[in-house]
Amino acid sequence: METQVLIGKVALVTGGNSGIGFGAAKSLIEAGAFVYITARRQQQLDEALAQLGQNARAIRADVTSKKEMEDVAAIIKTEKGSLDIVFANAGGGNPVPLREVTEEYLDKTYNVNVKGVVFTVQSMLPILNDGSSIILNASITAYMGLEGFGIYAATKAAVRSFARSWTTDLKDRGIRVNALSPGVVPTEGYRTEQGMSEQQVQDYVDRVTTEIPAGRVGTSQDMGNAVVFLASEASSFITGIELTVDGGQTMVYAGKN
Ligand SMILES: NC(=O)c1ccc[n+]([C@@H]2O[C@H](COP(=O)([O-])OP(=O)(O)OC[C@H]3O[C@@H](n4cnc5c(N)ncnc54)[C@H](OP(=O)(O)O)[C@@H]3O)[C@@H](O)[C@H]2O)c1
C-alpha cells in the first residue's frame, strides 16, 4: 500500500492517549495526516503527544460531555478550518456478570460507548468536509458472546448499528461511515479498565491465541492500518460496513478436525 495516502488531511482520534487510539494516531500521522487526540487524563495525553511529534495536538476532553466535544470542534475549526477523518475510538468496559450489573455500571458503560460516540460524531458534523470518513470503534463482542461482557457487547452492537444508519443520514454529503471491530488487542485497557495483572493478560493471550487462525493476538498497529485504509481513498466505495480485524477469530474455526 502507498504510504503517504493522507497528506493534507486532518483527523480526530478520541481516546488517542492509549492503546488502539494511540496506535491509530501514529498510523494516521505516518500516512501524512495531522491528528488531534483527545482523552481525559492529561499526563497520558502529554506522554502520547511527546511520542507522536509535531503533526499531532492533544486536547483534554471527555466524550460523554457534548459541551467538551463541541469545544474540541471549535478549536479544530480555528486552527485547521475543517476536519476529514474521525476515529470515534474512546470507550471500554470491564466484565460484570448479569446478576451483578448495577444501574451505575449500565450508565457508565452506555455513556462512554454509546453517548460518547454520538456526541463525538454530532459535534464534528459542522466542521467535517464533504467526502470525509468516519470510523467507529465497535468490537467482535457485539456478535460473539463473552462471559461478563453482555452490557459492553450491547453498547458495541449499538455502535455497529450507527455505522449503517449514519451512512444514510450523511450520504448527501458523501461522508462515509464504517465500523471497525477489533478482535483481541492486549492494550493498557486490559490492566486499567479490566483490572487484569500482567500475568493474567499473558495467560489470556496464551489461551486465546489457540483460537485465532492468524496464530497471534492483534496489535494497535494492526488496528491503525485498518483505520488508515478506511480513512483513505482506497476505501472510497466502502461505507456502512463493519471491518472485522481479528486474525480470523470470529469467522474461522482454528482447531483441528
Ligand atoms: N483492546 C481490545 O481488545 C479491544 C477489542 C475490541 C474493541 N476495543 C475498543 O477499542 C477502544 C479502545 O480501547 P483500548 O483497548 O485501546 O483501551 P485503552 O488503552 O484503555 O484506551 C481507552 C481510551 O479511551 C479513553 N477514554 C475512556 N473514557 C473516555 C471518556 N469518557 N472520554 C474521553 N476518552 C475516554 C481513554 O483515555 P482517558 O482514560 O485518559 O480518558 C483511552 O485513551 C474501546 O472503544 C474498546 O472498547 C478494544
PDB file of C-alpha atoms and ligand atoms in Angstrom:
ATOM      1  CA  MET A   1       0.000   0.000   0.000  1.00  0.00           C
ATOM      2  CA  GLU A   2       1.176   3.518  -0.793  1.00  0.00           C
ATOM      3  CA  THR A   3       2.320   5.041   2.483  1.00  0.00           C
ATOM      4  CA  GLN A   4       1.559   8.781   2.433  1.00  0.00           C
ATOM      5  CA  VAL A   5      -2.097   8.481   1.384  1.00  0.00           C
ATOM      6  CA  LEU A   6      -3.447  11.070   3.829  1.00  0.00           C
ATOM      7  CA  ILE A   7      -1.269  14.104   3.132  1.00  0.00           C
ATOM      8  CA  GLY A   8      -3.161  17.328   3.892  1.00  0.00           C
ATOM      9  CA  LYS A   9      -5.901  15.530   5.838  1.00  0.00           C
ATOM     10  CA  VAL A  10      -6.908  16.463   9.388  1.00  0.00           C
ATOM     11  CA  ALA A  11      -8.046  13.704  11.739  1.00  0.00           C
ATOM     12  CA  LEU A  12      -9.560  13.411  15.207  1.00  0.00           C
ATOM     13  CA  VAL A  13      -8.928  10.320  17.337  1.00  0.00           C
ATOM     14  CA  THR A  14     -10.825  10.151  20.613  1.00  0.00           C
ATOM     15  CA  GLY A  15      -9.077   8.110  23.282  1.00  0.00           C
ATOM     16  CA  GLY A  16      -5.829   8.804  21.445  1.00  0.00           C
ATOM     17  CA  ASN A  17      -3.573   8.744  24.506  1.00  0.00           C
ATOM     18  CA  SER A  18      -3.574   4.968  24.880  1.00  0.00           C
ATOM     19  CA  GLY A  19      -3.957   1.580  23.214  1.00  0.00           C
ATOM     20  CA  ILE A  20      -5.771   1.336  19.892  1.00  0.00           C
ATOM     21  CA  GLY A  21      -6.392   5.089  19.694  1.00  0.00           C
ATOM     22  CA  PHE A  22      -2.707   5.863  20.140  1.00  0.00           C
ATOM     23  CA  GLY A  23      -1.781   3.224  17.548  1.00  0.00           C
ATOM     24  CA  ALA A  24      -4.288   4.706  15.109  1.00  0.00           C
ATOM     25  CA  ALA A  25      -2.965   8.233  15.695  1.00  0.00           C
ATOM     26  CA  LYS A  26       0.552   7.006  14.916  1.00  0.00           C
ATOM     27  CA  SER A  27      -0.563   5.260  11.726  1.00  0.00           C
ATOM     28  CA  LEU A  28      -2.586   8.271  10.542  1.00  0.00           C
ATOM     29  CA  ILE A  29       0.435  10.552  11.075  1.00  0.00           C
ATOM     30  CA  GLU A  30       2.705   8.102   9.235  1.00  0.00           C
ATOM     31  CA  ALA A  31       0.199   8.255   6.370  1.00  0.00           C
ATOM     32  CA  GLY A  32       0.574  12.038   6.247  1.00  0.00           C
ATOM     33  CA  ALA A  33      -2.363  13.330   8.327  1.00  0.00           C
ATOM     34  CA  PHE A  34      -2.349  15.925  11.100  1.00  0.00           C
ATOM     35  CA  VAL A  35      -4.016  14.299  14.119  1.00  0.00           C
ATOM     36  CA  TYR A  36      -5.895  15.710  17.099  1.00  0.00           C
ATOM     37  CA  ILE A  37      -6.040  13.287  20.015  1.00  0.00           C
ATOM     38  CA  THR A  38      -8.462  13.666  22.898  1.00  0.00           C
ATOM     39  CA  ALA A  39      -8.902  11.880  26.235  1.00  0.00           C
ATOM     40  CA  ARG A  40      -9.463  12.725  29.922  1.00  0.00           C
ATOM     41  CA  ARG A  41      -6.057  12.006  31.526  1.00  0.00           C
ATOM     42  CA  GLN A  42      -3.748  14.948  30.896  1.00  0.00           C
ATOM     43  CA  GLN A  43      -0.486  13.200  31.802  1.00  0.00           C
ATOM     44  CA  GLN A  44      -1.145  10.357  29.332  1.00  0.00           C
ATOM     45  CA  LEU A  45      -2.096  12.951  26.713  1.00  0.00           C
ATOM     46  CA  ASP A  46       1.225  14.753  27.256  1.00  0.00           C
ATOM     47  CA  GLU A  47       3.180  11.485  27.049  1.00  0.00           C
ATOM     48  CA  ALA A  48       1.366  10.429  23.884  1.00  0.00           C
ATOM     49  CA  LEU A  49       1.929  13.810  22.268  1.00  0.00           C
ATOM     50  CA  ALA A  50       5.640  13.660  23.038  1.00  0.00           C
ATOM     51  CA  GLN A  51       5.806  10.405  21.047  1.00  0.00           C
ATOM     52  CA  LEU A  52       3.532  11.495  18.205  1.00  0.00           C
ATOM     53  CA  GLY A  53       5.514  14.635  17.396  1.00  0.00           C
ATOM     54  CA  GLN A  54       4.704  17.870  15.655  1.00  0.00           C
ATOM     55  CA  ASN A  55       1.901  16.570  13.454  1.00  0.00           C
ATOM     56  CA  ALA A  56      -0.294  15.994  16.472  1.00  0.00           C
ATOM     57  CA  ARG A  57      -2.104  18.115  19.010  1.00  0.00           C
ATOM     58  CA  ALA A  58      -3.724  16.950  22.268  1.00  0.00           C
ATOM     59  CA  ILE A  59      -6.920  18.343  23.747  1.00  0.00           C
ATOM     60  CA  ARG A  60      -8.284  17.194  27.073  1.00  0.00           C
ATOM     61  CA  ALA A  61     -11.970  16.308  26.621  1.00  0.00           C
ATOM     62  CA  ASP A  62     -14.477  13.789  27.931  1.00  0.00           C
ATOM     63  CA  VAL A  63     -16.565  12.212  25.149  1.00  0.00           C
ATOM     64  CA  THR A  64     -19.562  11.954  27.461  1.00  0.00           C
ATOM     65  CA  SER A  65     -19.761  15.765  27.561  1.00  0.00           C
ATOM     66  CA  LYS A  66     -21.413  17.327  24.498  1.00  0.00           C
ATOM     67  CA  LYS A  67     -20.042  20.721  25.559  1.00  0.00           C
ATOM     68  CA  GLU A  68     -16.452  19.469  25.737  1.00  0.00           C
ATOM     69  CA  MET A  69     -16.718  17.804  22.318  1.00  0.00           C
ATOM     70  CA  GLU A  70     -18.183  20.976  20.835  1.00  0.00           C
ATOM     71  CA  ASP A  71     -15.223  22.868  22.317  1.00  0.00           C
ATOM     72  CA  VAL A  72     -12.880  20.403  20.561  1.00  0.00           C
ATOM     73  CA  ALA A  73     -14.658  21.106  17.250  1.00  0.00           C
ATOM     74  CA  ALA A  74     -14.304  24.860  17.833  1.00  0.00           C
ATOM     75  CA  ILE A  75     -10.541  24.515  18.435  1.00  0.00           C
ATOM     76  CA  ILE A  76     -10.056  22.394  15.294  1.00  0.00           C
ATOM     77  CA  LYS A  77     -12.085  24.891  13.261  1.00  0.00           C
ATOM     78  CA  THR A  78      -9.970  27.809  14.493  1.00  0.00           C
ATOM     79  CA  GLU A  79      -6.667  26.023  13.940  1.00  0.00           C
ATOM     80  CA  LYS A  80      -7.285  23.965  10.795  1.00  0.00           C
ATOM     81  CA  GLY A  81     -10.587  25.196   9.362  1.00  0.00           C
ATOM     82  CA  SER A  82     -12.129  21.755   8.944  1.00  0.00           C
ATOM     83  CA  LEU A  83     -11.790  18.037   9.535  1.00  0.00           C
ATOM     84  CA  ASP A  84     -11.559  14.999   7.193  1.00  0.00           C
ATOM     85  CA  ILE A  85     -11.344  11.931   9.420  1.00  0.00           C
ATOM     86  CA  VAL A  86     -12.973  10.990  12.722  1.00  0.00           C
ATOM     87  CA  PHE A  87     -11.999   7.838  14.600  1.00  0.00           C
ATOM     88  CA  ALA A  88     -14.534   7.595  17.443  1.00  0.00           C
ATOM     89  CA  ASN A  89     -12.477   5.188  19.494  1.00  0.00           C
ATOM     90  CA  ALA A  90     -12.780   6.222  23.160  1.00  0.00           C
ATOM     91  CA  GLY A  91     -14.583   3.556  25.133  1.00  0.00           C
ATOM     92  CA  GLY A  92     -14.239   0.498  27.248  1.00  0.00           C
ATOM     93  CA  GLY A  93     -15.881  -1.665  29.834  1.00  0.00           C
ATOM     94  CA  ASN A  94     -14.981  -4.241  32.448  1.00  0.00           C
ATOM     95  CA  PRO A  95     -16.650  -7.654  32.683  1.00  0.00           C
ATOM     96  CA  VAL A  96     -19.558  -7.870  35.135  1.00  0.00           C
ATOM     97  CA  PRO A  97     -21.832 -10.935  35.385  1.00  0.00           C
ATOM     98  CA  LEU A  98     -25.514 -10.210  34.731  1.00  0.00           C
ATOM     99  CA  ARG A  99     -26.570 -10.779  38.371  1.00  0.00           C
ATOM    100  CA  GLU A 100     -24.114  -8.069  39.487  1.00  0.00           C
ATOM    101  CA  VAL A 101     -24.960  -5.436  36.895  1.00  0.00           C
ATOM    102  CA  THR A 102     -25.958  -2.173  38.597  1.00  0.00           C
ATOM    103  CA  GLU A 103     -27.655   0.914  37.246  1.00  0.00           C
ATOM    104  CA  GLU A 104     -24.407   2.804  37.767  1.00  0.00           C
ATOM    105  CA  TYR A 105     -22.450   0.267  35.675  1.00  0.00           C
ATOM    106  CA  LEU A 106     -25.114   0.366  32.953  1.00  0.00           C
ATOM    107  CA  ASP A 107     -24.982   4.157  32.792  1.00  0.00           C
ATOM    108  CA  LYS A 108     -21.184   4.299  32.838  1.00  0.00           C
ATOM    109  CA  THR A 109     -20.776   1.761  30.020  1.00  0.00           C
ATOM    110  CA  TYR A 110     -23.587   3.226  27.920  1.00  0.00           C
ATOM    111  CA  ASN A 111     -22.380   6.790  28.445  1.00  0.00           C
ATOM    112  CA  VAL A 112     -18.863   6.261  27.180  1.00  0.00           C
ATOM    113  CA  ASN A 113     -19.528   3.717  24.419  1.00  0.00           C
ATOM    114  CA  VAL A 114     -22.847   4.986  23.041  1.00  0.00           C
ATOM    115  CA  LYS A 115     -23.451   8.568  24.162  1.00  0.00           C
ATOM    116  CA  GLY A 116     -19.759   9.358  23.688  1.00  0.00           C
ATOM    117  CA  VAL A 117     -19.783   8.142  20.085  1.00  0.00           C
ATOM    118  CA  VAL A 118     -22.964  10.109  19.328  1.00  0.00           C
ATOM    119  CA  PHE A 119     -21.563  13.322  20.868  1.00  0.00           C
ATOM    120  CA  THR A 120     -18.224  12.880  19.071  1.00  0.00           C
ATOM    121  CA  VAL A 121     -19.754  12.499  15.617  1.00  0.00           C
ATOM    122  CA  GLN A 122     -22.552  15.032  16.177  1.00  0.00           C
ATOM    123  CA  SER A 123     -20.132  17.705  17.409  1.00  0.00           C
ATOM    124  CA  MET A 124     -17.784  17.237  14.438  1.00  0.00           C
ATOM    125  CA  LEU A 125     -20.514  17.320  11.743  1.00  0.00           C
ATOM    126  CA  PRO A 126     -20.387  21.117  11.239  1.00  0.00           C
ATOM    127  CA  ILE A 127     -16.625  21.063  10.600  1.00  0.00           C
ATOM    128  CA  LEU A 128     -16.433  17.837   8.565  1.00  0.00           C
ATOM    129  CA  ASN A 129     -15.696  18.315   4.878  1.00  0.00           C
ATOM    130  CA  ASP A 130     -17.938  16.639   2.329  1.00  0.00           C
ATOM    131  CA  GLY A 131     -16.402  13.275   1.437  1.00  0.00           C
ATOM    132  CA  SER A 132     -14.978  12.764   4.931  1.00  0.00           C
ATOM    133  CA  SER A 133     -14.542   9.385   6.583  1.00  0.00           C
ATOM    134  CA  ILE A 134     -15.974   8.484   9.987  1.00  0.00           C
ATOM    135  CA  ILE A 135     -14.766   5.290  11.653  1.00  0.00           C
ATOM    136  CA  LEU A 136     -16.493   3.968  14.769  1.00  0.00           C
ATOM    137  CA  ASN A 137     -14.717   1.555  17.078  1.00  0.00           C
ATOM    138  CA  ALA A 138     -17.036  -1.371  17.792  1.00  0.00           C
ATOM    139  CA  SER A 139     -15.950  -4.866  18.909  1.00  0.00           C
ATOM    140  CA  ILE A 140     -16.302  -8.528  17.947  1.00  0.00           C
ATOM    141  CA  THR A 141     -18.087  -8.985  21.286  1.00  0.00           C
ATOM    142  CA  ALA A 142     -21.143  -7.434  19.597  1.00  0.00           C
ATOM    143  CA  TYR A 143     -21.851 -10.810  17.989  1.00  0.00           C
ATOM    144  CA  MET A 144     -19.646 -13.223  19.920  1.00  0.00           C
ATOM    145  CA  GLY A 145     -20.968 -13.981  23.387  1.00  0.00           C
ATOM    146  CA  LEU A 146     -18.323 -13.481  26.054  1.00  0.00           C
ATOM    147  CA  GLU A 147     -18.835 -14.150  29.730  1.00  0.00           C
ATOM    148  CA  GLY A 148     -19.489 -10.982  31.739  1.00  0.00           C
ATOM    149  CA  PHE A 149     -19.439  -8.693  28.710  1.00  0.00           C
ATOM    150  CA  GLY A 150     -23.197  -8.599  27.988  1.00  0.00           C
ATOM    151  CA  ILE A 151     -23.675  -4.878  28.625  1.00  0.00           C
ATOM    152  CA  TYR A 152     -20.428  -3.865  26.928  1.00  0.00           C
ATOM    153  CA  ALA A 153     -21.293  -6.065  23.923  1.00  0.00           C
ATOM    154  CA  ALA A 154     -24.731  -4.481  23.650  1.00  0.00           C
ATOM    155  CA  THR A 155     -23.210  -0.994  23.556  1.00  0.00           C
ATOM    156  CA  LYS A 156     -20.875  -2.134  20.786  1.00  0.00           C
ATOM    157  CA  ALA A 157     -23.824  -3.588  18.833  1.00  0.00           C
ATOM    158  CA  ALA A 158     -25.312  -0.090  19.031  1.00  0.00           C
ATOM    159  CA  VAL A 159     -22.072   1.381  17.672  1.00  0.00           C
ATOM    160  CA  ARG A 160     -22.061  -1.088  14.791  1.00  0.00           C
ATOM    161  CA  SER A 161     -25.674  -0.130  14.074  1.00  0.00           C
ATOM    162  CA  PHE A 162     -24.800   3.588  13.986  1.00  0.00           C
ATOM    163  CA  ALA A 163     -22.459   2.934  11.045  1.00  0.00           C
ATOM    164  CA  ARG A 164     -25.418   1.697   8.995  1.00  0.00           C
ATOM    165  CA  SER A 165     -27.909   4.417   9.919  1.00  0.00           C
ATOM    166  CA  TRP A 166     -25.492   7.332   9.765  1.00  0.00           C
ATOM    167  CA  THR A 167     -24.338   6.263   6.311  1.00  0.00           C
ATOM    168  CA  THR A 168     -27.840   7.117   5.103  1.00  0.00           C
ATOM    169  CA  ASP A 169     -28.060  10.273   7.256  1.00  0.00           C
ATOM    170  CA  LEU A 170     -24.823  11.601   5.729  1.00  0.00           C
ATOM    171  CA  LYS A 171     -24.941  10.270   2.181  1.00  0.00           C
ATOM    172  CA  ASP A 172     -25.884  13.659   0.700  1.00  0.00           C
ATOM    173  CA  ARG A 173     -22.536  14.996   1.923  1.00  0.00           C
ATOM    174  CA  GLY A 174     -20.617  11.963   0.658  1.00  0.00           C
ATOM    175  CA  ILE A 175     -19.459  11.218   4.183  1.00  0.00           C
ATOM    176  CA  ARG A 176     -18.668   7.538   4.658  1.00  0.00           C
ATOM    177  CA  VAL A 177     -19.305   5.845   8.000  1.00  0.00           C
ATOM    178  CA  ASN A 178     -17.795   2.464   8.818  1.00  0.00           C
ATOM    179  CA  ALA A 179     -17.298   0.419  11.960  1.00  0.00           C
ATOM    180  CA  LEU A 180     -14.035  -1.246  12.901  1.00  0.00           C
ATOM    181  CA  SER A 181     -14.371  -4.365  15.018  1.00  0.00           C
ATOM    182  CA  PRO A 182     -11.097  -5.277  16.689  1.00  0.00           C
ATOM    183  CA  GLY A 183     -10.502  -8.779  17.963  1.00  0.00           C
ATOM    184  CA  VAL A 184      -8.180  -9.378  20.902  1.00  0.00           C
ATOM    185  CA  VAL A 185      -5.735  -6.483  21.208  1.00  0.00           C
ATOM    186  CA  PRO A 186      -3.951  -6.509  24.575  1.00  0.00           C
ATOM    187  CA  THR A 187      -3.737  -2.815  25.439  1.00  0.00           C
ATOM    188  CA  GLU A 188      -3.282  -0.757  28.599  1.00  0.00           C
ATOM    189  CA  GLY A 189      -7.056  -1.090  28.966  1.00  0.00           C
ATOM    190  CA  TYR A 190      -6.730  -4.750  29.931  1.00  0.00           C
ATOM    191  CA  ARG A 191      -4.971  -3.594  33.095  1.00  0.00           C
ATOM    192  CA  THR A 192      -6.504  -0.171  33.768  1.00  0.00           C
ATOM    193  CA  GLU A 193     -10.082  -0.871  32.691  1.00  0.00           C
ATOM    194  CA  GLN A 194     -10.454  -4.615  33.195  1.00  0.00           C
ATOM    195  CA  GLY A 195      -8.174  -4.843  36.228  1.00  0.00           C
ATOM    196  CA  MET A 196      -6.024  -7.717  34.897  1.00  0.00           C
ATOM    197  CA  SER A 197      -2.469  -8.268  36.139  1.00  0.00           C
ATOM    198  CA  GLU A 198       0.436  -8.694  33.681  1.00  0.00           C
ATOM    199  CA  GLN A 199       0.340 -12.439  34.349  1.00  0.00           C
ATOM    200  CA  GLN A 200      -3.410 -12.635  33.780  1.00  0.00           C
ATOM    201  CA  VAL A 201      -3.018 -10.796  30.460  1.00  0.00           C
ATOM    202  CA  GLN A 202      -0.255 -13.197  29.414  1.00  0.00           C
ATOM    203  CA  ASP A 203      -2.293 -16.282  30.414  1.00  0.00           C
ATOM    204  CA  TYR A 204      -5.266 -14.945  28.486  1.00  0.00           C
ATOM    205  CA  VAL A 205      -3.133 -14.218  25.413  1.00  0.00           C
ATOM    206  CA  ASP A 206      -1.657 -17.757  25.508  1.00  0.00           C
ATOM    207  CA  ARG A 207      -5.137 -19.294  25.798  1.00  0.00           C
ATOM    208  CA  VAL A 208      -6.902 -17.194  23.185  1.00  0.00           C
ATOM    209  CA  THR A 209      -4.103 -17.442  20.605  1.00  0.00           C
ATOM    210  CA  THR A 210      -5.072 -21.081  20.005  1.00  0.00           C
ATOM    211  CA  GLU A 211      -8.480 -19.817  18.802  1.00  0.00           C
ATOM    212  CA  ILE A 212      -7.039 -17.304  16.321  1.00  0.00           C
ATOM    213  CA  PRO A 213      -6.203 -18.637  12.844  1.00  0.00           C
ATOM    214  CA  ALA A 214      -3.572 -15.910  12.372  1.00  0.00           C
ATOM    215  CA  GLY A 215      -1.708 -17.522  15.282  1.00  0.00           C
ATOM    216  CA  ARG A 216      -1.339 -14.333  17.294  1.00  0.00           C
ATOM    217  CA  VAL A 217      -3.333 -11.613  19.012  1.00  0.00           C
ATOM    218  CA  GLY A 218      -3.769  -8.203  17.400  1.00  0.00           C
ATOM    219  CA  THR A 219      -1.728  -5.057  17.886  1.00  0.00           C
ATOM    220  CA  SER A 220      -2.632  -1.393  17.927  1.00  0.00           C
ATOM    221  CA  GLN A 221      -0.700  -1.119  14.678  1.00  0.00           C
ATOM    222  CA  ASP A 222      -2.960  -3.732  13.049  1.00  0.00           C
ATOM    223  CA  MET A 223      -5.898  -1.514  14.013  1.00  0.00           C
ATOM    224  CA  GLY A 224      -4.067   1.610  12.839  1.00  0.00           C
ATOM    225  CA  ASN A 225      -3.508   0.024   9.420  1.00  0.00           C
ATOM    226  CA  ALA A 226      -7.237  -0.688   9.129  1.00  0.00           C
ATOM    227  CA  VAL A 227      -8.113   2.861  10.225  1.00  0.00           C
ATOM    228  CA  VAL A 228      -5.805   4.337   7.562  1.00  0.00           C
ATOM    229  CA  PHE A 229      -7.445   2.105   4.946  1.00  0.00           C
ATOM    230  CA  LEU A 230     -10.971   3.167   5.976  1.00  0.00           C
ATOM    231  CA  ALA A 231      -9.863   6.817   6.087  1.00  0.00           C
ATOM    232  CA  SER A 232      -8.245   6.799   2.653  1.00  0.00           C
ATOM    233  CA  GLU A 233      -9.397   6.894  -0.958  1.00  0.00           C
ATOM    234  CA  ALA A 234      -8.507   3.201  -1.211  1.00  0.00           C
ATOM    235  CA  SER A 235     -11.822   2.504   0.557  1.00  0.00           C
ATOM    236  CA  SER A 236     -13.884   5.139  -1.282  1.00  0.00           C
ATOM    237  CA  PHE A 237     -16.566   2.586  -2.312  1.00  0.00           C
ATOM    238  CA  ILE A 238     -16.860   1.153   1.198  1.00  0.00           C
ATOM    239  CA  THR A 239     -19.454   2.574   3.567  1.00  0.00           C
ATOM    240  CA  GLY A 240     -21.845   1.230   6.206  1.00  0.00           C
ATOM    241  CA  ILE A 241     -19.723  -1.853   6.794  1.00  0.00           C
ATOM    242  CA  GLU A 242     -18.115  -3.433   9.792  1.00  0.00           C
ATOM    243  CA  LEU A 243     -14.479  -4.302   9.143  1.00  0.00           C
ATOM    244  CA  THR A 244     -13.546  -7.132  11.464  1.00  0.00           C
ATOM    245  CA  VAL A 245      -9.839  -7.119  12.243  1.00  0.00           C
ATOM    246  CA  ASP A 246      -9.423 -10.196  14.408  1.00  0.00           C
ATOM    247  CA  GLY A 247      -6.979 -12.597  12.734  1.00  0.00           C
ATOM    248  CA  GLY A 248      -9.947 -14.722  11.662  1.00  0.00           C
ATOM    249  CA  GLN A 249     -11.136 -15.451  15.208  1.00  0.00           C
ATOM    250  CA  THR A 250     -14.845 -14.932  14.653  1.00  0.00           C
ATOM    251  CA  MET A 251     -15.237 -16.466  11.202  1.00  0.00           C
ATOM    252  CA  VAL A 252     -12.897 -19.425  11.196  1.00  0.00           C
ATOM    253  CA  TYR A 253     -12.628 -22.468  13.438  1.00  0.00           C
ATOM    254  CA  ALA A 254      -8.965 -22.594  14.399  1.00  0.00           C
ATOM    255  CA  GLY A 255      -8.974 -26.085  15.962  1.00  0.00           C
ATOM    256  CA  LYS A 256      -8.162 -29.432  14.308  1.00  0.00           C
ATOM    257  CA  ASN A 257     -10.887 -31.514  12.580  1.00  0.00           C
TER     258      ASN A 257
HETATM  259  N1  LIG B   1      -8.322  -3.909  23.175  1.00  0.00           N
HETATM  260  C1  LIG B   1      -9.212  -4.736  22.682  1.00  0.00           C
HETATM  261  O1  LIG B   1      -9.045  -5.970  22.696  1.00  0.00           O
HETATM  262  C2  LIG B   1     -10.467  -4.177  22.085  1.00  0.00           C
HETATM  263  C3  LIG B   1     -11.276  -5.033  21.333  1.00  0.00           C
HETATM  264  C4  LIG B   1     -12.433  -4.528  20.757  1.00  0.00           C
HETATM  265  C5  LIG B   1     -12.760  -3.196  20.924  1.00  0.00           C
HETATM  266  N2  LIG B   1     -11.974  -2.373  21.658  1.00  0.00           N
HETATM  267  C6  LIG B   1     -12.349  -0.956  21.786  1.00  0.00           C
HETATM  268  O2  LIG B   1     -11.252  -0.166  21.440  1.00  0.00           O
HETATM  269  C7  LIG B   1     -11.360   1.108  22.074  1.00  0.00           C
HETATM  270  C8  LIG B   1     -10.036   1.466  22.728  1.00  0.00           C
HETATM  271  O3  LIG B   1      -9.757   0.512  23.722  1.00  0.00           O
HETATM  272  P1  LIG B   1      -8.267   0.098  24.125  1.00  0.00           P
HETATM  273  O4  LIG B   1      -8.221  -1.365  24.193  1.00  0.00           O
HETATM  274  O5  LIG B   1      -7.310   0.830  23.305  1.00  0.00           O
HETATM  275  O6  LIG B   1      -8.237   0.584  25.651  1.00  0.00           O
HETATM  276  P2  LIG B   1      -7.421   1.721  26.413  1.00  0.00           P
HETATM  277  O7  LIG B   1      -5.978   1.566  26.148  1.00  0.00           O
HETATM  278  O8  LIG B   1      -7.913   1.665  27.801  1.00  0.00           O
HETATM  279  O9  LIG B   1      -7.932   3.053  25.723  1.00  0.00           O
HETATM  280  C9  LIG B   1      -9.173   3.618  26.010  1.00  0.00           C
HETATM  281  C10 LIG B   1      -9.092   5.076  25.622  1.00  0.00           C
HETATM  282  O10 LIG B   1     -10.372   5.707  25.777  1.00  0.00           O
HETATM  283  C11 LIG B   1     -10.189   6.894  26.529  1.00  0.00           C
HETATM  284  N3  LIG B   1     -11.434   7.191  27.228  1.00  0.00           N
HETATM  285  C12 LIG B   1     -12.119   6.376  28.056  1.00  0.00           C
HETATM  286  N4  LIG B   1     -13.214   7.009  28.528  1.00  0.00           N
HETATM  287  C13 LIG B   1     -13.202   8.250  27.976  1.00  0.00           C
HETATM  288  C14 LIG B   1     -14.044   9.379  28.085  1.00  0.00           C
HETATM  289  N5  LIG B   1     -15.143   9.366  28.852  1.00  0.00           N
HETATM  290  N6  LIG B   1     -13.739  10.486  27.372  1.00  0.00           N
HETATM  291  C15 LIG B   1     -12.630  10.514  26.595  1.00  0.00           C
HETATM  292  N7  LIG B   1     -11.794   9.487  26.449  1.00  0.00           N
HETATM  293  C16 LIG B   1     -12.075   8.366  27.146  1.00  0.00           C
HETATM  294  C17 LIG B   1      -9.014   6.616  27.442  1.00  0.00           C
HETATM  295  O11 LIG B   1      -8.352   7.802  27.882  1.00  0.00           O
HETATM  296  P3  LIG B   1      -8.658   8.518  29.292  1.00  0.00           P
HETATM  297  O12 LIG B   1      -8.840   7.431  30.310  1.00  0.00           O
HETATM  298  O13 LIG B   1      -7.462   9.371  29.529  1.00  0.00           O
HETATM  299  O14 LIG B   1      -9.900   9.310  29.084  1.00  0.00           O
HETATM  300  C18 LIG B   1      -8.124   5.843  26.500  1.00  0.00           C
HETATM  301  O15 LIG B   1      -7.411   6.723  25.666  1.00  0.00           O
HETATM  302  C19 LIG B   1     -12.532   0.999  23.039  1.00  0.00           C
HETATM  303  O16 LIG B   1     -13.695   1.564  22.447  1.00  0.00           O
HETATM  304  C20 LIG B   1     -12.697  -0.508  23.192  1.00  0.00           C
HETATM  305  O17 LIG B   1     -13.999  -0.857  23.564  1.00  0.00           O
HETATM  306  C21 LIG B   1     -10.821  -2.831  22.254  1.00  0.00           C
END
